[in-house]
XYZ file of C-alpha atoms in Angstrom:
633
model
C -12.912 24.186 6.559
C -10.633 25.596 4.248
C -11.035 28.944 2.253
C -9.777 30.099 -1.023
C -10.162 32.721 -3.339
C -12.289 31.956 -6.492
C -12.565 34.238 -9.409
C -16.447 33.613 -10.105
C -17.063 35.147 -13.270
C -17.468 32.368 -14.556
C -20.452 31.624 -13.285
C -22.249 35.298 -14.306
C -20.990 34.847 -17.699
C -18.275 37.669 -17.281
C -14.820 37.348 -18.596
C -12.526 35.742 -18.256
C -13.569 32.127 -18.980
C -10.833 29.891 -20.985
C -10.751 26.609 -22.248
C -7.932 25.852 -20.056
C -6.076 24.010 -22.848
C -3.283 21.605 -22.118
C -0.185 23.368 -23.105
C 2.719 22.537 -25.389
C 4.910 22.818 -22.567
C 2.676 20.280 -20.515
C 2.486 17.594 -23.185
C 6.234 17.448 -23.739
C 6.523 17.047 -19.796
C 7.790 13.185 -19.322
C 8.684 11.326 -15.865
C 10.841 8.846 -15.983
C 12.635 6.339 -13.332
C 16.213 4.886 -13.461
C 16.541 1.266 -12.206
C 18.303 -1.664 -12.042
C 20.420 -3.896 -9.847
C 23.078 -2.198 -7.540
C 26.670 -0.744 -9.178
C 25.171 -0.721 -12.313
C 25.519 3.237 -13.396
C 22.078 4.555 -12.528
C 23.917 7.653 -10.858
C 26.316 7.697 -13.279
C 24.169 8.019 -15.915
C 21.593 10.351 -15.003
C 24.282 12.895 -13.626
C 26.309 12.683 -16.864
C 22.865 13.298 -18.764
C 22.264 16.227 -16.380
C 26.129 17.245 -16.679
C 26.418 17.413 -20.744
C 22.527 18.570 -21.243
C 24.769 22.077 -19.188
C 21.553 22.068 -15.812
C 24.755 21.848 -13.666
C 25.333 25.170 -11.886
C 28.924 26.340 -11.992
C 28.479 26.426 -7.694
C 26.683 22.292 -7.838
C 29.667 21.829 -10.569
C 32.603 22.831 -8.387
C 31.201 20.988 -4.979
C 31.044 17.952 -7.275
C 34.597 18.306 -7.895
C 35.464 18.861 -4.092
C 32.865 15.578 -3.389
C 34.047 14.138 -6.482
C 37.808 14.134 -4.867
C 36.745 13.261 -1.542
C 34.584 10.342 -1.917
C 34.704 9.565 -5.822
C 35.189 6.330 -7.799
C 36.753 7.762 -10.997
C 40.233 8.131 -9.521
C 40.239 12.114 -8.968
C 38.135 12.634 -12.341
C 34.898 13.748 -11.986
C 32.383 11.610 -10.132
C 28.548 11.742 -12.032
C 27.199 9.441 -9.913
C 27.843 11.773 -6.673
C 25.346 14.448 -8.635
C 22.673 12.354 -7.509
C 24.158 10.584 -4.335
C 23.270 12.935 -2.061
C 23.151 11.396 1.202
C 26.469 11.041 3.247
C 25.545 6.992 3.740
C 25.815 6.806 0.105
C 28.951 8.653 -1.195
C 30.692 6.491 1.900
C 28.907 2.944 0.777
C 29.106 4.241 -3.183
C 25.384 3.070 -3.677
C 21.888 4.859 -3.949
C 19.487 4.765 -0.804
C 16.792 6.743 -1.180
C 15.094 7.984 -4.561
C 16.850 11.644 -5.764
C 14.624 13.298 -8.064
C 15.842 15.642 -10.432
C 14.533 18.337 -12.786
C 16.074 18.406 -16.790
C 14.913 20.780 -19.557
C 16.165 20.562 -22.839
C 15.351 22.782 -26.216
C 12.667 20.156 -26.688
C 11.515 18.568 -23.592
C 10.957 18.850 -19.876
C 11.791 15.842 -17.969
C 11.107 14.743 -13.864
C 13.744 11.792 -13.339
C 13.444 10.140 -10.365
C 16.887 7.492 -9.689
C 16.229 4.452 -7.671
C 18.564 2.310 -5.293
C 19.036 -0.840 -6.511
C 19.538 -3.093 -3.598
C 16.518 -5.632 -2.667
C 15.554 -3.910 0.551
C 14.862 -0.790 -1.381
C 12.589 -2.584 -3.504
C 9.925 0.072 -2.092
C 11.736 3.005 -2.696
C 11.942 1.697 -6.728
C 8.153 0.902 -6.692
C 7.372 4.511 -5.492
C 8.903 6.014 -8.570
C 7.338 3.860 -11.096
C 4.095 4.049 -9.997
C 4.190 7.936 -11.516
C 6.381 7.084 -14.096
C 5.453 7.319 -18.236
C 8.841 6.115 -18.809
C 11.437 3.397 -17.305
C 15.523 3.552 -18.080
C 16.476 -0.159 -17.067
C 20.182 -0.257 -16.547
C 22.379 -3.622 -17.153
C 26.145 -4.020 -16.802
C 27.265 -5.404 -19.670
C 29.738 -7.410 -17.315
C 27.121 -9.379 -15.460
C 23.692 -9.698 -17.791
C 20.257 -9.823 -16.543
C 20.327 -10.171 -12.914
C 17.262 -11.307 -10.623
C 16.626 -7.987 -9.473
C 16.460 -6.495 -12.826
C 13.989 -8.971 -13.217
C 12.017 -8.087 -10.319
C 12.031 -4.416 -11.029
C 10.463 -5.477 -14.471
C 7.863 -7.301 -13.490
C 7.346 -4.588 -10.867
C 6.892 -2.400 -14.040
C 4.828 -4.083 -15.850
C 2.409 -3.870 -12.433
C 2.369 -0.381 -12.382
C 1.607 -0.366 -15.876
C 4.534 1.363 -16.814
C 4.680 0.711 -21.235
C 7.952 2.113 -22.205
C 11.633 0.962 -21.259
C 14.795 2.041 -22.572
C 16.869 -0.662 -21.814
C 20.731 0.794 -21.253
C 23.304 -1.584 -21.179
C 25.675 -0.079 -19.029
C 29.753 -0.050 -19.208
C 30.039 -1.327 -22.520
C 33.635 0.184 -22.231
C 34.497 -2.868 -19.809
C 32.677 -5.156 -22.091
C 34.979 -4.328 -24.861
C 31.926 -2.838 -27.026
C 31.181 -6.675 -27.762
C 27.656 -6.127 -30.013
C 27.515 -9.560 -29.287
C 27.418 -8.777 -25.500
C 25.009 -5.938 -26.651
C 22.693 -8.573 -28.868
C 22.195 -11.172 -26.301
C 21.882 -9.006 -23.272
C 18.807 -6.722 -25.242
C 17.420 -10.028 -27.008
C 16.652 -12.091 -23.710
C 15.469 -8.575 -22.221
C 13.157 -7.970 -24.942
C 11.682 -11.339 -24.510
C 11.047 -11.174 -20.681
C 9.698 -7.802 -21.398
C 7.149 -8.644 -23.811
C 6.239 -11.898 -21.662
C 5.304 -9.218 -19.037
C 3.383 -7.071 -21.215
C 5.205 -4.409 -21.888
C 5.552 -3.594 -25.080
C 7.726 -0.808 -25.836
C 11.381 -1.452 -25.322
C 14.088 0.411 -27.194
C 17.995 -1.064 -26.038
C 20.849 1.300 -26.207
C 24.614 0.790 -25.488
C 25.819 2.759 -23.067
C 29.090 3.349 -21.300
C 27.686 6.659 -18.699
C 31.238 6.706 -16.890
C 32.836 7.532 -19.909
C 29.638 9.354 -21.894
C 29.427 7.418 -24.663
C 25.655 6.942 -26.216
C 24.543 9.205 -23.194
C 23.625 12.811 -25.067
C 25.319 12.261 -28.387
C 26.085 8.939 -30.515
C 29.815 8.006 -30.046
C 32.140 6.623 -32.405
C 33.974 4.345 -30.332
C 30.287 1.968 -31.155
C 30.177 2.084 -34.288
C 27.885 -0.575 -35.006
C 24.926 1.069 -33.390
C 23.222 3.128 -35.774
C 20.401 4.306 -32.828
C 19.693 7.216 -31.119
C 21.633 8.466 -27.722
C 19.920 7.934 -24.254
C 19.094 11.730 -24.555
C 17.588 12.117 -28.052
C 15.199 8.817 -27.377
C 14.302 10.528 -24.124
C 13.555 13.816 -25.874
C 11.365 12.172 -29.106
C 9.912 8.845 -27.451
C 6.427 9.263 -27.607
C 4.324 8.227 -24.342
C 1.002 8.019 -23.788
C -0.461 11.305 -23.185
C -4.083 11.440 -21.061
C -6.955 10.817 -22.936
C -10.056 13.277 -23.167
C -12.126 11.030 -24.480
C -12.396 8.983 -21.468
C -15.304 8.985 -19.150
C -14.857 11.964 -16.689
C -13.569 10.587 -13.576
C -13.037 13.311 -10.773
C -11.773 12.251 -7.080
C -12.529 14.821 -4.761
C -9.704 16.020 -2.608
C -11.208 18.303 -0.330
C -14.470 20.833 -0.001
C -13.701 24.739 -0.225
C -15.770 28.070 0.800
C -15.259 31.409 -1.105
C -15.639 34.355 0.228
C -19.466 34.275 0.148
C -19.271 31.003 1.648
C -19.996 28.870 -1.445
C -19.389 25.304 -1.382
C -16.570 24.131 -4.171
C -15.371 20.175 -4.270
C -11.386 20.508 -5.123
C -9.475 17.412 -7.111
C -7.754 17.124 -9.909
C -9.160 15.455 -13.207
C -8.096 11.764 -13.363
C -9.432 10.796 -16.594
C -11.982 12.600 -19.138
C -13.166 15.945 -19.854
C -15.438 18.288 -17.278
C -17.677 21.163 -18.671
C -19.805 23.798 -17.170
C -23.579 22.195 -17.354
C -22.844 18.054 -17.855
C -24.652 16.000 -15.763
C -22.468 13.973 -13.065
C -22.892 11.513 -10.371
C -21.406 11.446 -7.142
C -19.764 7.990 -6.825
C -20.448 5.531 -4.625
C -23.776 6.816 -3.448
C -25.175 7.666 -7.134
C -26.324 10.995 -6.519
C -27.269 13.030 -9.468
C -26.164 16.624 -10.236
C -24.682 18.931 -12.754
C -21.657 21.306 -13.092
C -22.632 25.111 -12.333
C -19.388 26.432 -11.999
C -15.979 25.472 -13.041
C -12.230 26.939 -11.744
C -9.102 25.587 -13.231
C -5.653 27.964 -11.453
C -7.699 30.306 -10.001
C -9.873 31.582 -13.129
C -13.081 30.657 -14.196
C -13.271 27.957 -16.677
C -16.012 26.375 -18.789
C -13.924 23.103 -19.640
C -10.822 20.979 -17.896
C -8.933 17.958 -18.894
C -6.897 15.249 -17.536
C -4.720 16.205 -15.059
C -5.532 19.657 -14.565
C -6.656 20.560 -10.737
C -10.146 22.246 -10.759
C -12.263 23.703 -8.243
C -16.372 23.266 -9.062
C -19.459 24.057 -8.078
C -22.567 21.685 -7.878
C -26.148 22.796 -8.836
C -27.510 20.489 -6.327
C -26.885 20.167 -2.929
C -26.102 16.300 -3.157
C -23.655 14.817 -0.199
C -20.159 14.970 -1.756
C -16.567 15.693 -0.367
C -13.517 13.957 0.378
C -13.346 10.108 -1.110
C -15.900 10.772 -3.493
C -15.898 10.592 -7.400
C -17.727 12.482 -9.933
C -17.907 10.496 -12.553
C -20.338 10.356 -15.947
C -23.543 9.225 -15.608
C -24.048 7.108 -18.469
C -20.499 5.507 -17.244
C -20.339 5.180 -13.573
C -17.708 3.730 -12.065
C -17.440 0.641 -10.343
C -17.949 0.192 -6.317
C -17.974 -2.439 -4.090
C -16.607 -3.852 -1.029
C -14.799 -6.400 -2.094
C -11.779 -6.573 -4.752
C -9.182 -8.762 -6.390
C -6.066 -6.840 -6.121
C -2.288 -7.627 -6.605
C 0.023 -6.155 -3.923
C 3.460 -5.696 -3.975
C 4.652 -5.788 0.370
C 7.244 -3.573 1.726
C 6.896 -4.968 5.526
C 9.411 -7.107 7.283
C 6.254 -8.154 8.947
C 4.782 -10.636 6.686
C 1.804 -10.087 5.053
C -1.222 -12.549 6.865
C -4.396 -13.103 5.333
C -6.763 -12.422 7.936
C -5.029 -8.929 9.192
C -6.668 -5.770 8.886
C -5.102 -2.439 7.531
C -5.366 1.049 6.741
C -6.285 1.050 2.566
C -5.460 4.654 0.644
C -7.023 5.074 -3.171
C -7.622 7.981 -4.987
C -8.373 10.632 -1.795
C -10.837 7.816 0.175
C -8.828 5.930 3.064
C -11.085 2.814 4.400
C -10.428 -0.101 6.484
C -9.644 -3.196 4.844
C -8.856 -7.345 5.779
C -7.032 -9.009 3.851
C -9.891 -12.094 2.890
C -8.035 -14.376 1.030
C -4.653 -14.545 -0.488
C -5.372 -16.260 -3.642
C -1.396 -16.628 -5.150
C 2.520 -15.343 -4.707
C 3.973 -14.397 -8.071
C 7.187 -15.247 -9.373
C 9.130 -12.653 -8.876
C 10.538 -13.034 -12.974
C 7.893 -14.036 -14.820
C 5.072 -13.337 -12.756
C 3.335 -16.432 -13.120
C 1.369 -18.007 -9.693
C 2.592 -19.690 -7.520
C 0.944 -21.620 -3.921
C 1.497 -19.109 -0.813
C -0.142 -18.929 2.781
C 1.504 -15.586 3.364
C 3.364 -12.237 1.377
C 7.580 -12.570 2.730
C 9.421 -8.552 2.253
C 9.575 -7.458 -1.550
C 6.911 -10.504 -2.419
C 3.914 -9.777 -4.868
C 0.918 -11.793 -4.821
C -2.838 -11.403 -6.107
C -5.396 -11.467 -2.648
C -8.516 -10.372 -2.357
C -9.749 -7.376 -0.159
C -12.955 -6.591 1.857
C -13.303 -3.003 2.919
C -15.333 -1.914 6.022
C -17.523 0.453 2.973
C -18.185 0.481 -0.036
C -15.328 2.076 -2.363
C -15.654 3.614 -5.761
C -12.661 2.509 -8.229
C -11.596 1.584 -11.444
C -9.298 -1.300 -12.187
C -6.002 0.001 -12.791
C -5.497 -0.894 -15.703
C -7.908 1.585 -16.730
C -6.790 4.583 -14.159
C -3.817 4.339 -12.011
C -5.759 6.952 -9.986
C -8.867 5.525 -9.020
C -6.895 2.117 -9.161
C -3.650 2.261 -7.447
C -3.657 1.740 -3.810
C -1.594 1.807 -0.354
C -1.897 -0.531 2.852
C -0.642 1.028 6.143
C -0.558 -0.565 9.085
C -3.168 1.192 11.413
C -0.600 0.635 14.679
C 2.639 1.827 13.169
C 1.380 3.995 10.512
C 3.957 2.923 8.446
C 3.180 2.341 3.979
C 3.567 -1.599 4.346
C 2.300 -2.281 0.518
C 1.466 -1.047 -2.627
C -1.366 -3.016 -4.659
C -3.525 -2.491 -8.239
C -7.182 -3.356 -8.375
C -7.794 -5.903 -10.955
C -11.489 -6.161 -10.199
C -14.290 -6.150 -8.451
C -15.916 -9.376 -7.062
C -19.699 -9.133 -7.903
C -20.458 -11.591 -4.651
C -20.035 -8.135 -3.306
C -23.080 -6.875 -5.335
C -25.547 -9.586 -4.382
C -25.062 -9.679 -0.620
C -26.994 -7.259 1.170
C -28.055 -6.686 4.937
C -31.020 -8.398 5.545
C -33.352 -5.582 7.950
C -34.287 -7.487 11.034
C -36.983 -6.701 13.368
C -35.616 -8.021 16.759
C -32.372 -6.083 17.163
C -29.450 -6.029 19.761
C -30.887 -3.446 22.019
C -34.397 -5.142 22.477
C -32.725 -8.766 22.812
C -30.472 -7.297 25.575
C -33.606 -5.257 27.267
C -35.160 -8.531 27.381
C -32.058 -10.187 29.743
C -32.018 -6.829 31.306
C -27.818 -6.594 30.516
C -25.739 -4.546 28.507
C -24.121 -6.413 26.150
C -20.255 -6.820 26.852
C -17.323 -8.562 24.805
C -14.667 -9.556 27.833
C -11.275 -10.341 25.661
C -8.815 -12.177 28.053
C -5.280 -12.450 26.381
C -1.782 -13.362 27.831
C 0.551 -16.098 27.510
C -0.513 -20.163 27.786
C -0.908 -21.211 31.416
C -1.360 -17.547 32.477
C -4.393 -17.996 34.412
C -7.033 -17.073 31.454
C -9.410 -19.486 31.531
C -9.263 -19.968 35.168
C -10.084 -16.455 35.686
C -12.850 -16.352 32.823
C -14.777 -19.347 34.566
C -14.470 -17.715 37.868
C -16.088 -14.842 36.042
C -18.661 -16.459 34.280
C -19.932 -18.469 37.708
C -19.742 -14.673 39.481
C -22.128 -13.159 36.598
C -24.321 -16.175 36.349
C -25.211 -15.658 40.221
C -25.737 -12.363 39.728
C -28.487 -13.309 37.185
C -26.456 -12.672 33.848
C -26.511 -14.367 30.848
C -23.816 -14.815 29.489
C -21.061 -17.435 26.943
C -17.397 -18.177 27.284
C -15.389 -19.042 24.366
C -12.151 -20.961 25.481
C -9.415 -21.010 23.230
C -8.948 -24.937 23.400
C -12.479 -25.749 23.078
C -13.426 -23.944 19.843
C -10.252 -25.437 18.377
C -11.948 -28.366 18.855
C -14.847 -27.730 16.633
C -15.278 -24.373 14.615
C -11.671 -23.902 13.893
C -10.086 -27.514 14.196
C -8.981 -26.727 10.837
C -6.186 -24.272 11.654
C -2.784 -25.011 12.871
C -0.452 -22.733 15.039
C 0.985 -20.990 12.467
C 1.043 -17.401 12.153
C -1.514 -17.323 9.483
C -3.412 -19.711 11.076
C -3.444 -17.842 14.355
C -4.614 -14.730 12.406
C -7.821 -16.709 10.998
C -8.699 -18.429 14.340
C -9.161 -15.247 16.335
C -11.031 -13.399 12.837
C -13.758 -15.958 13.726
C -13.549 -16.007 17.222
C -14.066 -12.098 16.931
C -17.026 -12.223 14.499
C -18.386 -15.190 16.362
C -18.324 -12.757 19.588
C -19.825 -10.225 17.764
C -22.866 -12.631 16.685
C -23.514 -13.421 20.749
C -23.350 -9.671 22.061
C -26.540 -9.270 18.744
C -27.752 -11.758 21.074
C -27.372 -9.569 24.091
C -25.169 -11.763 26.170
C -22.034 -10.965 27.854
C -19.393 -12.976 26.191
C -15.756 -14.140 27.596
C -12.921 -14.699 25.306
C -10.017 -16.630 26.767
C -7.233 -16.854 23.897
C -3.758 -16.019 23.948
C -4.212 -13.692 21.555
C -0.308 -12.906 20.651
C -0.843 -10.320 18.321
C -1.537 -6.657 18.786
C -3.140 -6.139 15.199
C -5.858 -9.080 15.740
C -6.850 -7.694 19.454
C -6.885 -4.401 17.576
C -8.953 -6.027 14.869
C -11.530 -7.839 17.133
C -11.948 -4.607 19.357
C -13.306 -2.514 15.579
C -16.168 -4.754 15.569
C -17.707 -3.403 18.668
C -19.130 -0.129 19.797
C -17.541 2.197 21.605
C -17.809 0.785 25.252
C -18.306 -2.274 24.637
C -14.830 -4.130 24.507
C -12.869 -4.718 27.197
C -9.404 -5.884 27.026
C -8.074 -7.700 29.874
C -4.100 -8.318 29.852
C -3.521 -11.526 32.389
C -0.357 -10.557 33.042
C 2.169 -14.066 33.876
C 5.605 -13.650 33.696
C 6.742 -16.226 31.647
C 9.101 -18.104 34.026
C 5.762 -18.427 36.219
C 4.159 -19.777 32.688
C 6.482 -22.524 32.445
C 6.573 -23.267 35.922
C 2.943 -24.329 36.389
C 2.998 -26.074 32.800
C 0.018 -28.245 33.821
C -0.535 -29.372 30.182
C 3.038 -30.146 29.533
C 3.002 -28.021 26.902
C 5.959 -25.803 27.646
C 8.249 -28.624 28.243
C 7.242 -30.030 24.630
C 7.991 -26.489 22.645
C 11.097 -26.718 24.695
C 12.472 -30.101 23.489
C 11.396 -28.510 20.158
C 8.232 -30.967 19.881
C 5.483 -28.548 19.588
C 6.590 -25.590 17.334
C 5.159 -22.062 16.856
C 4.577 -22.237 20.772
C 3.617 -18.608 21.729
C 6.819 -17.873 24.150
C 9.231 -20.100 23.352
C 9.782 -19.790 19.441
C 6.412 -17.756 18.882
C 5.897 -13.765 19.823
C 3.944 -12.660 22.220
C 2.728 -8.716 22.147
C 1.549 -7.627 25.289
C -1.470 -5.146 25.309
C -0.512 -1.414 25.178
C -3.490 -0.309 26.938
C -5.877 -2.702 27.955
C -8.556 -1.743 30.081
C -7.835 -4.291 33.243
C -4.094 -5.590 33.517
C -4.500 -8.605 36.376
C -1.114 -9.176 37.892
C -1.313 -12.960 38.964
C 1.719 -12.457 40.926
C -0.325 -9.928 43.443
C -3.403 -11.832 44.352
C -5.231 -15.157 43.260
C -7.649 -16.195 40.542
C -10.560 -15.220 42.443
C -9.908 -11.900 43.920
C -8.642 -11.489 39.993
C -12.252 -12.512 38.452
C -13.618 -10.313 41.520
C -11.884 -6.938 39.962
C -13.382 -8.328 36.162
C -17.089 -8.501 37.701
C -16.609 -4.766 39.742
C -15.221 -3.071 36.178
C -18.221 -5.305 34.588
C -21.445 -4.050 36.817
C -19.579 -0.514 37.112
């Protein structure tokens, strides 16, 4: 448990207890993101800006010079772009890899800026900096127009709910300073824009290499009678957060003082949060009120949006980490199931079916993807037929979570509505998705209390109930092995149930093919269908291939601790192919049976299973003999 020093004289009514206004300084604050397709200025243009605005030290200035000279564009001038290029791969390639963020003050406003590559497989990278953006710089060459990426990155955008765009239409100096270039470039923009929904787009010509339009208005375009990149930047107005909004609180983290008081740490999402209102603790309902507030340290009787606070309940109600105070007489929403659209990172496609890590607000839950409903274009958004997400792809799915999750679409907070799927092997960020809503099938299915549970039906057979998962490749040995099991355990007086991988394709799941996302769905029922016969007390025997890690991984959460076993028959695949009794592996081989696990298919061999069966050491019955042993252990 953490610690931390709380001033509480706030709570005996001593001073000093503020209002803990937002500041001046706090509401000029703006983040922005530069974007666009690749060699388009983004670099350019936000180290000129940082240049001329004079937040280059004279020690940053003179290494840009020696960098400028070394690996620079501009012919031995000074190089902008390199202000921001900081990585050695990109001076060498002359492109942006990873997002540089960069602090700017000016007389009249404080700015983060965050500049984005531009190539497609840093499509990521671009999404991370606009989903904390107020404010998007969208940079064209005048050369080549709207390109498909810029579209993309729009209609990324518009998902992270990002309202206001200055479009820049870059190297106007190469374009001649057509207006006509200018005109046609920000009309078809504007257009897509407002398609999109966002509706605050202000076009400025812009040639950063040469710094004209980029802190002052230059002559050589005369016909634009607009402001410079830097004075729309420094006056645009964005939307500041709103007070007036229900109170929504996610808790980060629970605290102690020094008298070992209990505090709940987060920072304000939405609303306003005073010493006495009445809350509830979101998703469980619990009622309680504020006793004692701490915004920085000092006692407080009020906080805003976006101010981290520290406060103390008058009730001891369950509440820490993943939970949301929120206002009683406007809860927020909860459920276990939502319509979401996700934006996907992986190389990996996304499958529906396949389960993943799911991070909102300060609650990370389990989560399958149910159903994916749509792709979207990638320009105008609009839906189109998909069985699975591709790298870069968005699409609108629907998710189930292993609990019940308090949120708020997105559109209303991006806090309590903005969301992350990691993949629970690699731990690696594979998308980034926005709630739409809720499904209310969520709300009116409920457990139905049984009296005749697990543990009584499994008393009666006088068994422990047992999930026996046999994976490895077709014509292994699997279902050989699992009968010779099953007949062992049956004379021993067990009951038991083997599902074979061909024989439940011929009923339950003679709908799916052999595609990936096929696979994924045949196994999520196999799994739950396990699950239903171990309620049943039996001892159950799964013979599938099983190629993937992630679905083994997923069928092994819906048991107890102790109560899945792996088992890896482990056939080398030249032995496979060999015995062929079906035929099968001849067929993938003359390319008449596609998707064949082996051949043109993947197969992930278990990490650590809990009985690896070499079929190369002994034979199928000494094999189901070391199953039974680990079984009646």
């Amino acid at each position: 448990m953490n610690s931390m020093a709380i001033d509480k004289r706030s709570r005996s009514g001593e001073t000093p207890v503020s209002e803990s206004p937002v500041t001046n300084h706090q509401s000029r604050f703006l983040r922005l993101i530069a974007c666009g397709s690749v060699d388009d200025g983004k670099s350019t243009l936000i180290g000129r800006l940082l240049h001329e605005a004079g937040r280059v030290p004279d020690d940053e200035r003179a290494a840009l010079a020696r960098a400028s000279a070394a690996h620079g564009t501009r012919g031995g001038e000074i190089d902008y772009a390199l202000l921001l290029d900081g990585l050695d791969a990109e001076r060498e390639q002359g492109i942006t890899i990873d997002v540089a963020w960069r602090h700017l003050q000016t007389a009249r406003r404080r700015f983060l800026i965050a500049d984005c590559p531009g190539h497609v497989q840093y499509t990521r990278n671009m999404a991370t900096g606009a989903s904390v953006a107020d404010l998007a710089i969208v940079l064209v060459d005048a050369t080549k127009g709207l390109l498909p990426q810029t579209f993309r990155h729009v209609a990324i955008l518009s998902l992270f709910g990002v309202r206001h765009v200055l479009l820049a239409v870059n190297k106007m100096d190469r374009a001649g300073y057509d207006q006509a270039v200018f005109d046609a470039i920000a009309t078809r923009f504007r257009a897509h824009a407002e398609k999109l929904g966002v509706p605050d787009v202000v076009a400025i010509p812009v040639a950063a290499a040469v710094g004209d339009n980029v802190t002052v208005r230059s002559p050589a375009i005369g016909w634009y009678h607009g402001p410079s990149v830097l004075e729309h930047l420094e006056t645009v107005a964005t939307d500041a957060p709103d007070a007036s909004l229900p109170l929504r609180l996610p808790l980060q983290s629970v605290l102690r003082d020094g008298d070992g008081g209990r505090w709940l740490a987060g920072t304000v999402a939405a609303g306003t949060l005073r010493v006495g209102d009445a809350v509830r603790v979101e998703p469980a309902g619990a009622a309680s009120r504020i006793a004692a507030l701490v915004v920085s340290g000092t006692g407080a009787v009020c906080a805003r949006a976006g101010q981290a606070v520290a406060v103390q309940l008058a009730d001891e109600v369950d509440a820490g980490r993943g939970h949301v105070l929120a206002a009683p007489d406007a809860p927020v929403a909860h459920s276990d199931q939502v319509v979401a659209d996700v934006l996907w990172f992986d190389e990996a496609p996304l499958l529906p079916g396949r389960r993943y890590q799911l991070k909102i607000g300060t609650r990370t839950v389990g989560a399958r993807i149910s159903e994916l409903k749509s792709r979207h274009d990638p320009e105008s958004l609009q839906p189109l037929a998909a069985k699975r997400l591709e790298f870069n792809e968005i699409g609108e799915l629907v998710l189930s979570f292993d609990a019940v999750v308090a949120f708020t679409p997105y559109a209303e907070s991006a806090a309590l509505g903005g969301f992350i799927l990691v993949d629970p092997l690699t731990r690696a960020t594979v998308g980034a998705g926005m709630i739409r809503h809720g499904l209310r099938r969520a709300d009116n299915i409920h457990w139905q209390a049984l009296d005749v549970d697990r543990k009584l039906r499994a008393a009666l057979k006088g068994q422990q109930p047992r999930c026996v998962w046999f994976t490895g490749l077709s014509g292994a040995g699997k279902s050989t092995i699992a009968n010779l099991v099953e007949r062992g355990l049956l004379a021993r007086g067990l009951h038991t149930y083997l599902l074979d991988g061909d024989n439940v394709r011929h009923g339950l799941n003679r709908d799916l093919g052999f595609t990936d996302e096929d696979r994924v769905e045949n196994l999520r029922r196999v799994a739950e269908v396990a699950k239903l016969m171990t309620d049943a007390g039996l001892i159950v025997l799964v013979s599938f291939i099983s190629p993937f890690r992630a679905e083994r991984r997923a069928a092994r959460t819906l048991f107890d601790e102790g109560e899945f076993l792996e088992v890896f028959v482990d056939t080398p695949l030249a032995d496979a192919e060999r015995r062929d009794v079906k035929g099968l592996y001849a067929k993938a081989r003359r390319g008449e049976l596609p998707n064949f696990t082996g051949i043109d298919s993947p197969y992930e061999p278990p990490e650590n299973a809990e009985l690896v069966l070499d079929t190369r050491g002994a034979g199928a019955e000494a094999l189901a003999e070391q199953v039974i042993a680990r079984l009646l252990d």
